[in-house]
């Protein structure tokens, strides 16, 4: 059985971080949105599953996105959250540039139209992604959305 617990990290500044290449947003008032195995890009270039970061309260810097400069930069994690289980019907899986995340339908993804709830994305919509080895993000088309 898949782990239906949801996890979130909070980072300083703008609260934007890179989750499996896709630019996401968090906020102190949001409920945790990600499946435990969701990879989070750390400042040293490695990734860890968000479950491991949250359950072990790992004090690390993660790669974040600055929407003004469109650059990716390291910022510290300042909070770790787990909200327990959520129904599978509340989840969506998005695939962009061969990278995939599963999150709650209400989680905000940075798109060409601004912040969009993951459950509102459609095939062909453009979202911001970071490609391996780059410190900038670019727009890429959503390849699939599965609810």
MMTF fields as JSON, N, C-alpha, C and O atoms, coordinates in Angstrom:
{
  "mmtfVersion": "1.0.0",
  "mmtfProducer": "UNKNOWN",
  "numBonds": 587,
  "numAtoms": 588,
  "numGroups": 147,
  "numChains": 1,
  "numModels": 1,
  "chainsPerModel": [1],
  "groupsPerChain": [147],
  "chainIdList": ["A"],
  "bondAtomList": [4, 2, 8, 6, 12, 10, 16, 14, 20, 18, 24, 22, 28, 26, 32, 30, 36, 34, 40, 38, 44, 42, 48, 46, 52, 50, 56, 54, 60, 58, 64, 62, 68, 66, 72, 70, 76, 74, 80, 78, 84, 82, 88, 86, 92, 90, 96, 94, 100, 98, 104, 102, 108, 106, 112, 110, 116, 114, 120, 118, 124, 122, 128, 126, 132, 130, 136, 134, 140, 138, 144, 142, 148, 146, 152, 150, 156, 154, 160, 158, 164, 162, 168, 166, 172, 170, 176, 174, 180, 178, 184, 182, 188, 186, 192, 190, 196, 194, 200, 198, 204, 202, 208, 206, 212, 210, 216, 214, 220, 218, 224, 222, 228, 226, 232, 230, 236, 234, 240, 238, 244, 242, 248, 246, 252, 250, 256, 254, 260, 258, 264, 262, 268, 266, 272, 270, 276, 274, 280, 278, 284, 282, 288, 286, 292, 290, 296, 294, 300, 298, 304, 302, 308, 306, 312, 310, 316, 314, 320, 318, 324, 322, 328, 326, 332, 330, 336, 334, 340, 338, 344, 342, 348, 346, 352, 350, 356, 354, 360, 358, 364, 362, 368, 366, 372, 370, 376, 374, 380, 378, 384, 382, 388, 386, 392, 390, 396, 394, 400, 398, 404, 402, 408, 406, 412, 410, 416, 414, 420, 418, 424, 422, 428, 426, 432, 430, 436, 434, 440, 438, 444, 442, 448, 446, 452, 450, 456, 454, 460, 458, 464, 462, 468, 466, 472, 470, 476, 474, 480, 478, 484, 482, 488, 486, 492, 490, 496, 494, 500, 498, 504, 502, 508, 506, 512, 510, 516, 514, 520, 518, 524, 522, 528, 526, 532, 530, 536, 534, 540, 538, 544, 542, 548, 546, 552, 550, 556, 554, 560, 558, 564, 562, 568, 566, 572, 570, 576, 574, 580, 578, 584, 582],
  "bondOrderList": [1, 1, 1, 1, 1, 1, 1, 1, 1, 1, 1, 1, 1, 1, 1, 1, 1, 1, 1, 1, 1, 1, 1, 1, 1, 1, 1, 1, 1, 1, 1, 1, 1, 1, 1, 1, 1, 1, 1, 1, 1, 1, 1, 1, 1, 1, 1, 1, 1, 1, 1, 1, 1, 1, 1, 1, 1, 1, 1, 1, 1, 1, 1, 1, 1, 1, 1, 1, 1, 1, 1, 1, 1, 1, 1, 1, 1, 1, 1, 1, 1, 1, 1, 1, 1, 1, 1, 1, 1, 1, 1, 1, 1, 1, 1, 1, 1, 1, 1, 1, 1, 1, 1, 1, 1, 1, 1, 1, 1, 1, 1, 1, 1, 1, 1, 1, 1, 1, 1, 1, 1, 1, 1, 1, 1, 1, 1, 1, 1, 1, 1, 1, 1, 1, 1, 1, 1, 1, 1, 1, 1, 1, 1, 1, 1, 1],
  "groupList": [{"groupName": "UNK", "atomNameList": ["N", "CA", "C", "O"], "elementList": ["N", "C", "C", "O"], "formalChargeList": [0, 0, 0, 0], "bondAtomList": [1, 0, 2, 1, 3, 2], "bondOrderList": [1, 1, 2], "singleLetterCode": "X", "chemCompType": "L-PEPTIDE LINKING"}],
  "groupTypeList": [0, 0, 0, 0, 0, 0, 0, 0, 0, 0, 0, 0, 0, 0, 0, 0, 0, 0, 0, 0, 0, 0, 0, 0, 0, 0, 0, 0, 0, 0, 0, 0, 0, 0, 0, 0, 0, 0, 0, 0, 0, 0, 0, 0, 0, 0, 0, 0, 0, 0, 0, 0, 0, 0, 0, 0, 0, 0, 0, 0, 0, 0, 0, 0, 0, 0, 0, 0, 0, 0, 0, 0, 0, 0, 0, 0, 0, 0, 0, 0, 0, 0, 0, 0, 0, 0, 0, 0, 0, 0, 0, 0, 0, 0, 0, 0, 0, 0, 0, 0, 0, 0, 0, 0, 0, 0, 0, 0, 0, 0, 0, 0, 0, 0, 0, 0, 0, 0, 0, 0, 0, 0, 0, 0, 0, 0, 0, 0, 0, 0, 0, 0, 0, 0, 0, 0, 0, 0, 0, 0, 0, 0, 0, 0, 0, 0, 0],
  "groupIdList": [1, 2, 3, 4, 5, 6, 7, 8, 9, 10, 11, 12, 13, 14, 15, 16, 17, 18, 19, 20, 21, 22, 23, 24, 25, 26, 27, 28, 29, 30, 31, 32, 33, 34, 35, 36, 37, 38, 39, 40, 41, 42, 43, 44, 45, 46, 47, 48, 49, 50, 51, 52, 53, 54, 55, 56, 57, 58, 59, 60, 61, 62, 63, 64, 65, 66, 67, 68, 69, 70, 71, 72, 73, 74, 75, 76, 77, 78, 79, 80, 81, 82, 83, 84, 85, 86, 87, 88, 89, 90, 91, 92, 93, 94, 95, 96, 97, 98, 99, 100, 101, 102, 103, 104, 105, 106, 107, 108, 109, 110, 111, 112, 113, 114, 115, 116, 117, 118, 119, 120, 121, 122, 123, 124, 125, 126, 127, 128, 129, 130, 131, 132, 133, 134, 135, 136, 137, 138, 139, 140, 141, 142, 143, 144, 145, 146, 147],
  "secStructList": [7, 7, 7, 7, 3, 3, 3, 3, 3, 3, 3, 1, 6, 6, 7, 3, 3, 3, 3, 6, 6, 3, 3, 3, 3, 7, 7, 6, 6, 1, 7, 7, 7, 3, 3, 6, 6, 7, 3, 3, 3, 5, 6, 6, 1, 7, 3, 3, 3, 2, 2, 2, 2, 2, 2, 6, 6, 7, 7, 7, 3, 3, 3, 3, 3, 3, 6, 6, 6, 6, 3, 3, 3, 3, 3, 3, 3, 3, 3, 3, 3, 3, 3, 3, 3, 7, 7, 4, 4, 4, 3, 3, 3, 3, 3, 3, 6, 6, 3, 3, 3, 3, 3, 3, 6, 6, 7, 3, 3, 3, 3, 6, 6, 3, 3, 3, 3, 4, 4, 4, 7, 7, 6, 6, 7, 3, 3, 3, 3, 3, 7, 6, 6, 7, 1, 5, 3, 3, 3, 3, 3, 3, 3, 3, 3, 3, 7],
  "xCoordList": [0.843, 0.0, 0.882, 1.868, 0.534, 1.308, 1.123, 0.066, 2.158, 2.103, 1.226, 1.524, 0.15, -0.745, -0.528, -1.334, 0.549, 0.887, 1.415, 1.957, 1.263, 1.708, 2.706, 2.584, 3.699, 4.801, 5.017, 4.639, 5.631, 5.94, 7.149, 7.341, 7.962, 9.013, 8.725, 8.115, 9.168, 9.031, 10.433, 11.318, 10.62, 11.902, 11.7, 10.594, 12.8, 12.67, 12.514, 12.411, 12.5, 12.345, 10.97, 9.965, 10.901, 9.638, 8.906, 7.765, 9.541, 8.873, 8.731, 7.839, 9.589, 9.513, 10.663, 11.812, 10.366, 11.446, 11.272, 10.211, 12.336, 12.363, 12.097, 12.855, 11.011, 10.632, 10.627, 9.745, 11.601, 11.783, 11.763, 11.155, 12.448, 12.598, 11.487, 11.662, 10.339, 9.187, 9.136, 9.246, 8.969, 8.942, 7.609, 6.544, 7.689, 6.511, 6.564, 7.601, 5.435, 5.351, 4.805, 3.903, 5.354, 4.772, 4.5, 4.954, 3.759, 3.411, 3.058, 2.56, 3.299, 2.989, 1.536, 1.252, 0.607, -0.806, -1.257, -2.378, -0.407, -0.786, -0.67, 0.167, -1.521, -1.378, -0.284, -0.092, 0.431, 1.441, 0.835, -0.297, 1.621, 1.086, 1.748, 1.158, 2.949, 3.715, 3.742, 3.718, 3.795, 4.018, 5.419, 6.314, 5.604, 6.867, 8.072, 9.172, 7.906, 9.06, 9.44, 10.407, 8.714, 9.013, 10.435, 10.767, 11.284, 12.66, 12.75, 12.12, 13.547, 13.789, 15.259, 16.14, 15.515, 16.872, 17.572, 17.124, 18.678, 19.464, 20.523, 20.826, 21.077, 22.05, 23.3, 23.951, 23.649, 24.857, 24.626, 25.533, 23.407, 23.091, 22.488, 22.01, 22.499, 21.885, 20.395, 19.924, 19.659, 18.246, 17.978, 18.691, 16.947, 16.452, 14.939, 14.317, 14.334, 12.874, 12.381, 12.983, 11.3, 10.783, 10.433, 10.565, 9.992, 9.688, 10.906, 10.792, 12.075, 13.304, 13.684, 14.103, 13.536, 13.849, 12.945, 13.418, 11.638, 10.674, 10.8, 10.902, 10.793, 10.811, 12.088, 12.069, 13.199, 14.474, 14.813, 15.881, 13.884, 14.078, 15.484, 16.22, 15.831, 17.167, 17.361, 16.58, 18.413, 18.757, 19.62, 20.827, 19.0, 19.718, 19.254, 18.243, 20.019, 19.585, 19.052, 19.617, 17.953, 17.355, 17.417, 17.57, 17.297, 17.313, 15.928, 14.909, 15.926, 14.688, 14.705, 15.733, 13.566, 13.403, 13.036, 12.153, 13.705, 13.379, 12.629, 13.23, 11.322, 10.537, 10.885, 10.48, 11.626, 12.027, 13.236, 13.255, 14.241, 15.457, 15.396, 16.211, 14.418, 14.287, 15.522, 15.884, 16.164, 17.351, 17.048, 16.188, 17.779, 17.672, 18.817, 19.963, 18.497, 19.502, 19.233, 18.113, 20.245, 20.123, 19.529, 19.904, 18.594, 17.973, 17.744, 17.516, 17.8, 17.624, 16.165, 15.246, 15.982, 14.666, 14.445, 15.342, 13.252, 12.976, 11.835, 11.587, 11.135, 10.086, 9.823, 10.053, 9.334, 9.074, 7.668, 7.317, 6.846, 5.447, 5.033, 5.461, 4.176, 3.525, 2.07, 1.785, 1.148, -0.262, -1.007, -2.236, -0.276, -0.969, -1.479, -0.903, -2.539, -3.017, -4.084, -4.867, -4.092, -5.145, -5.679, -4.95, -6.937, -7.501, -6.77, -6.378, -6.596, -5.945, -6.704, -6.097, -8.002, -8.797, -8.419, -8.795, -7.682, -7.251, -5.895, -5.357, -5.335, -3.99, -4.006, -4.962, -2.92, -2.718, -1.236, -0.376, -0.949, 0.428, 0.655, -0.096, 1.701, 2.028, 3.381, 4.318, 3.479, 4.742, 5.147, 4.374, 6.406, 6.956, 8.422, 9.174, 8.834, 10.227, 10.743, 11.9, 9.874, 10.26, 10.345, 10.692, 10.038, 10.056, 8.619, 7.728, 8.396, 7.039, 6.933, 7.811, 5.844, 5.532, 4.081, 3.23, 3.816, 2.458, 2.237, 3.011, 1.167, 0.873, -0.64, -1.396, -1.065, -2.487, -2.929, -2.132, -4.196, -4.725, -4.658, -4.667, -4.59, -4.562, -3.144, -2.976, -2.125, -0.743, -0.457, -0.862, 0.239, 0.507, 1.771, 2.824, 1.632, 2.73, 2.9, 1.916, 4.15, 4.422, 4.329, 5.06, 3.427, 3.17, 3.333, 3.604, 3.164, 3.229, 2.126, 2.268, 1.033, -0.075, 0.042, -0.872, 1.154, 1.312, 1.083, 1.281, 0.672, 0.46, -0.848, -1.897, -0.784, -1.948, -2.013, -0.989, -3.217, -3.371, -3.065, -3.479, -2.346, -1.93, -3.115, -2.997, -4.243, -5.427, -6.064, -6.924, -5.66, -6.201, -5.331, -5.722, -4.145, -3.253, -3.798, -4.447, -3.525, -3.953, -2.771, -1.742, -2.937, -1.931, -1.577, -2.467, -0.279, 0.173, 0.368, 1.028, -0.199, 0.061, 1.558, 2.254, 2.055, 3.481, 3.745, 3.121, 4.688, 5.089, 6.602, 7.315, 7.068, 8.502, 9.182, 8.707, 10.299, 11.096, 12.567, 13.004, 13.309, 14.751, 15.325, 14.999, 16.167, 16.809, 18.115, 18.753, 18.505, 19.72, 20.904, 21.155, 21.629, 22.864, 22.697, 23.687, 21.478, 21.249, 20.788, 20.089, 21.18, 20.726, 19.6, 19.262, 19.031, 17.875, 16.735, 16.952, 15.535, 14.393, 13.853, 14.122, 13.093, 12.48, 11.1, 10.753, 10.321, 8.974, 9.022, 9.766, 8.219, 8.102, 6.647, 5.93, 6.232, 4.832, 4.55, 5.361, 3.383, 2.915, 2.66, 1.911, 3.287, 3.153, 1.972, 1.364, 1.647, 0.499, 0.051, 0.843, -1.251, -1.857, -2.784, -3.706, -2.531, -3.369, -3.943, -3.209, -5.258, -5.928, -6.349, -6.928],
  "yCoordList": [-1.188, 0.0, 1.242, 1.306, 2.216, 3.449, 4.28, 4.246, 5.022, 5.92, 7.096, 7.799, 7.32, 8.43, 9.62, 10.55, 9.604, 10.755, 11.864, 11.591, 13.098, 14.247, 15.053, 15.178, 15.598, 16.312, 17.662, 17.869, 18.577, 19.9, 20.432, 20.125, 21.23, 21.99, 23.457, 23.836, 24.277, 25.716, 26.292, 25.96, 27.15, 27.815, 29.314, 29.83, 30.004, 31.441, 32.191, 31.59, 33.491, 34.4, 34.219, 34.565, 33.689, 33.637, 32.305, 32.188, 31.303, 30.027, 29.208, 28.365, 29.436, 28.72, 27.73, 28.098, 26.483, 25.513, 24.594, 24.546, 23.868, 22.988, 21.569, 21.011, 20.995, 19.634, 18.815, 18.974, 17.948, 17.137, 18.009, 17.662, 19.154, 20.036, 21.04, 21.999, 20.862, 21.739, 22.771, 22.422, 24.044, 25.114, 25.096, 25.189, 24.974, 24.894, 25.999, 26.625, 26.22, 27.258, 26.667, 25.83, 27.104, 26.738, 27.996, 29.083, 27.836, 28.952, 28.375, 27.252, 29.109, 28.578, 28.151, 27.259, 28.766, 28.419, 27.222, 26.744, 26.729, 25.594, 24.286, 24.127, 23.366, 22.003, 21.325, 21.666, 20.381, 19.649, 19.009, 18.527, 19.018, 18.672, 17.495, 16.943, 17.088, 16.134, 14.728, 14.53, 13.747, 12.364, 12.237, 13.012, 11.271, 11.11, 10.879, 11.307, 10.217, 9.914, 11.071, 10.946, 12.196, 13.326, 13.823, 14.174, 13.858, 14.307, 15.83, 16.562, 16.282, 17.712, 17.97, 17.27, 18.977, 19.311, 20.113, 21.196, 19.564, 20.234, 21.13, 21.002, 22.037, 23.006, 22.338, 22.894, 21.148, 20.469, 19.685, 19.011, 19.773, 19.087, 17.713, 17.119, 17.194, 15.892, 16.081, 17.208, 14.981, 15.039, 14.094, 13.111, 14.409, 13.537, 13.497, 14.487, 12.357, 12.319, 13.277, 13.375, 13.973, 14.933, 14.252, 14.869, 12.999, 12.262, 12.216, 12.457, 11.904, 11.816, 13.177, 13.268, 14.223, 15.579, 15.954, 16.477, 15.688, 16.078, 15.203, 15.726, 13.89, 13.004, 13.145, 12.951, 13.482, 13.652, 15.117, 15.437, 15.999, 17.444, 17.852, 18.499, 17.454, 17.716, 19.219, 19.88, 19.726, 21.14, 21.309, 21.072, 21.715, 21.787, 22.998, 23.624, 23.309, 24.312, 23.58, 22.576, 24.094, 23.533, 24.584, 25.776, 24.121, 25.045, 25.683, 24.997, 27.013, 27.78, 28.63, 28.767, 29.188, 29.973, 31.402, 31.635, 32.353, 33.766, 34.202, 34.278, 34.49, 34.821, 36.169, 36.454, 36.996, 38.286, 38.114, 38.634, 37.385, 37.189, 35.936, 35.759, 35.057, 33.758, 32.889, 32.098, 33.045, 32.261, 31.316, 31.575, 30.226, 29.246, 29.51, 29.695, 29.526, 29.795, 28.954, 28.486, 28.763, 27.968, 28.814, 29.97, 28.21, 28.841, 27.771, 26.609, 28.151, 27.154, 26.75, 27.541, 25.504, 25.033, 25.62, 25.575, 26.174, 26.744, 26.022, 26.294, 25.099, 24.327, 23.05, 22.98, 22.038, 20.715, 20.323, 20.461, 19.831, 19.519, 18.164, 17.758, 17.471, 16.258, 16.346, 16.632, 16.107, 16.246, 14.929, 14.918, 13.805, 12.534, 12.171, 12.573, 11.423, 10.882, 11.771, 12.425, 11.776, 12.438, 11.437, 10.547, 11.579, 10.65, 10.736, 11.818, 9.595, 9.549, 10.419, 10.952, 10.572, 11.395, 12.87, 13.639, 13.279, 14.67, 14.927, 16.029, 13.913, 14.019, 14.144, 13.744, 14.712, 14.803, 14.551, 14.948, 13.893, 13.664, 14.45, 14.323, 15.263, 16.132, 15.709, 15.467, 15.619, 15.254, 16.376, 16.797, 16.859, 17.936, 17.616, 17.334, 17.658, 17.414, 16.093, 15.995, 15.091, 13.791, 13.741, 12.699, 14.837, 14.895, 14.876, 15.425, 14.243, 14.009, 14.286, 13.912, 14.949, 15.088, 14.711, 14.896, 14.18, 13.923, 14.793, 14.753, 15.584, 16.51, 16.659, 16.106, 17.413, 17.678, 18.58, 19.337, 18.488, 19.27, 20.77, 21.551, 21.188, 22.607, 23.172, 24.373, 22.324, 22.816, 23.763, 23.502, 24.86, 25.872, 25.554, 25.259, 25.621, 25.401, 26.705, 27.325, 27.118, 28.369, 28.14, 27.324, 28.867, 28.678, 29.995, 31.04, 29.923, 31.125, 32.116, 33.313, 31.636, 32.485, 32.911, 33.541, 32.577, 32.853, 31.576, 30.479, 31.707, 30.539, 29.857, 30.499, 28.556, 27.76, 26.539, 25.915, 26.196, 24.968, 23.777, 23.739, 22.815, 21.644, 20.953, 20.485, 20.885, 20.229, 20.979, 20.43, 22.232, 23.038, 22.986, 23.505, 22.359, 22.277, 21.306, 20.315, 21.603, 20.753, 20.446, 21.12, 19.423, 19.059, 20.282, 20.957, 20.571, 21.694, 22.999, 23.908, 23.11, 24.308, 24.416, 23.403, 25.642, 25.831, 26.152, 27.043, 25.403, 25.625, 25.805, 25.387, 26.434, 26.662, 25.423, 24.816, 25.062, 23.924, 24.319, 25.224, 23.617, 23.762, 22.496, 21.397, 22.633, 21.475, 21.198, 22.12, 19.947, 19.551, 20.431, 20.697, 20.88, 21.614, 23.074, 23.738, 23.602, 24.996, 25.787, 25.254, 27.059, 27.881, 28.829, 29.758, 28.595, 29.346, 28.365, 27.159, 28.892, 28.059, 28.494, 29.601, 27.608, 27.933, 27.322, 26.441, 27.799, 27.275, 25.979, 25.861, 25.017, 23.75, 23.309, 23.612, 22.593, 22.161, 20.944, 20.024, 20.97, 19.823, 18.672, 18.822, 17.527, 16.354, 15.473, 14.829, 15.444, 14.675, 15.159, 15.675, 14.978, 15.287, 14.119, 13.825, 13.462, 12.317, 12.563, 12.744, 12.566, 12.769, 11.442, 11.395],
  "zCoordList": [0.0, 0.0, 0.0, 0.734, -0.809, -0.908, 0.354, 0.983, 0.717, 1.856, 1.471, 0.506, 2.21, 1.877, 2.806, 2.812, 3.592, 4.412, 3.517, 2.446, 3.94, 3.174, 3.982, 5.201, 3.287, 3.926, 3.26, 2.107, 4.003, 3.476, 4.232, 5.409, 3.548, 4.214, 3.984, 2.983, 4.915, 4.752, 4.643, 5.432, 3.666, 3.489, 3.651, 3.497, 3.967, 4.181, 2.87, 1.8, 2.968, 1.851, 1.217, 1.836, 0.007, -0.724, -0.607, -1.055, -0.013, 0.166, -1.093, -1.182, -2.07, -3.334, -3.396, -3.153, -3.718, -3.785, -4.978, -5.6, -5.284, -6.444, -5.969, -5.174, -6.467, -6.123, -7.401, -8.245, -7.542, -8.744, -9.998, -11.011, -9.9, -11.042, -11.231, -11.983, -10.576, -10.774, -9.652, -8.476, -10.018, -9.022, -8.287, -8.898, -6.952, -6.09, -5.049, -4.831, -4.418, -3.385, -2.107, -2.134, -0.985, 0.303, 1.091, 0.734, 2.16, 3.019, 4.38, 4.451, 5.464, 6.793, 6.962, 7.761, 6.229, 6.404, 5.563, 5.736, 4.654, 3.814, 4.571, 5.46, 4.2, 4.68, 3.863, 2.696, 4.448, 3.676, 2.43, 2.447, 1.343, 0.033, -0.672, -1.601, -0.269, -1.065, -0.487, 0.728, -1.404, -1.006, -0.417, -0.758, 0.456, 1.157, 0.278, 0.628, -0.854, -1.715, -2.636, -3.387, -2.608, -3.476, -3.219, -2.087, -4.258, -4.065, -3.957, -4.72, -2.997, -2.802, -3.116, -2.619, -3.944, -4.358, -3.269, -2.892, -2.77, -1.737, -2.379, -3.565, -1.577, -2.079, -2.635, -3.52, -2.13, -2.614, -3.902, -4.392, -4.454, -5.704, -5.523, -6.49, -4.31, -4.048, -3.788, -3.635, -3.738, -3.39, -2.23, -2.028, -1.481, -0.42, -0.517, -0.9, -0.172, -0.123, 0.96, 2.029, 0.683, 1.653, 2.975, 4.032, 2.939, 4.165, 5.087, 6.289, 4.516, 5.303, 5.888, 7.042, 5.092, 5.564, 6.731, 7.74, 6.597, 7.624, 8.87, 9.979, 8.706, 9.875, 10.692, 11.907, 10.036, 10.738, 11.008, 11.53, 10.641, 10.817, 10.394, 11.139, 9.178, 8.648, 8.442, 7.757, 9.048, 8.953, 7.713, 7.751, 6.623, 5.35, 4.567, 4.885, 3.535, 2.567, 1.352, 0.918, 0.802, -0.404, -1.503, -1.238, -2.724, -3.85, -3.979, -4.057, -3.999, -4.078, -5.342, -6.003, -5.657, -6.882, -6.53, -5.705, -7.147, -6.989, -8.251, -9.322, -8.145, -9.335, -9.951, -11.078, -9.233, -9.79, -10.704, -11.819, -10.232, -11.03, -11.894, -12.8, -11.61, -12.279, -12.083, -12.955, -10.93, -10.616, -9.46, -8.618, -9.455, -8.39, -7.412, -7.822, -6.112, -5.094, -3.847, -3.642, -3.024, -1.802, -0.677, -0.482, 0.058, 1.231, 2.294, 1.958, 3.585, 4.648, 4.857, 4.647, 5.272, 5.719, 7.106, 7.948, 7.352, 8.665, 9.396, 10.571, 8.704, 9.374, 8.593, 7.386, 9.31, 8.737, 9.162, 10.334, 8.214, 8.534, 7.97, 6.889, 8.745, 8.258, 8.687, 9.85, 7.768, 8.131, 8.202, 8.27, 8.186, 8.215, 6.839, 5.828, 6.8, 5.531, 4.897, 5.587, 3.571, 2.807, 1.784, 1.348, 1.404, 0.416, -0.926, -1.362, -1.565, -2.874, -3.874, -4.803, -3.706, -4.623, -4.557, -5.441, -3.527, -3.39, -4.043, -3.936, -4.723, -5.287, -6.801, -7.465, -7.337, -8.776, -9.05, -8.264, -10.16, -10.59, -11.874, -12.841, -11.864, -12.999, -13.543, -12.782, -14.872, -15.521, -16.47, -17.331, -16.289, -17.107, -17.375, -16.442, -18.639, -19.01, -18.416, -18.006, -18.379, -17.853, -16.345, -15.789, -15.659, -14.204, -13.716, -14.364, -12.575, -12.112, -10.62, -9.843, -10.227, -8.811, -8.588, -9.458, -7.404, -6.952, -5.732, -4.776, -5.774, -4.685, -4.568, -5.366, -3.565, -3.443, -4.594, -5.147, -4.941, -6.061, -5.818, -6.77, -4.547, -4.222, -4.116, -3.906, -4.258, -4.156, -5.315, -6.448, -5.034, -6.051, -6.84, -6.276, -8.174, -9.118, -9.9, -10.303, -10.111, -10.817, -12.321, -12.882, -12.963, -14.393, -15.151, -14.56, -16.458, -17.293, -16.912, -17.158, -16.319, -15.894, -14.434, -13.9, -13.783, -12.355, -11.562, -12.084, -10.313, -9.458, -9.811, -9.868, -10.048, -10.433, -9.532, -9.253, -9.075, -8.302, -9.203, -10.361, -8.665, -9.446, -10.114, -11.247, -9.435, -9.986, -11.137, -11.826, -11.365, -12.466, -13.716, -14.761, -13.62, -14.783, -15.82, -15.485, -17.067, -18.174, -19.079, -19.036, -19.895, -20.877, -21.72, -22.236, -21.864, -22.671, -21.913, -22.416, -20.698, -19.897, -19.658, -19.595, -19.526, -19.298, -17.835, -17.259, -17.235, -15.851, -15.82, -16.732, -14.755, -14.61, -14.047, -13.087, -14.661, -14.217, -14.19, -14.9, -13.354, -13.343, -13.936, -13.488, -14.926, -15.525, -14.79, -14.282, -14.736, -14.037, -14.409, -15.584, -13.387, -13.613, -13.979, -14.287, -13.958, -14.324, -13.107, -12.245, -13.035, -11.918, -12.335, -11.601, -13.493, -13.953, -14.217, -14.334, -14.309, -14.647, -16.005, -16.472, -16.624, -17.91, -17.974, -17.186, -18.918, -19.095, -19.897, -20.87, -19.473, -20.206, -20.14, -19.187, -21.165, -21.259, -20.384, -20.28, -19.764, -18.987, -19.962, -20.927, -19.701, -20.585, -20.191, -21.045, -18.896, -18.453, -17.082, -16.292, -16.82, -15.535, -15.222, -15.982, -14.105, -13.715, -12.331, -11.36, -12.258, -10.959, -10.384, -9.299]
}
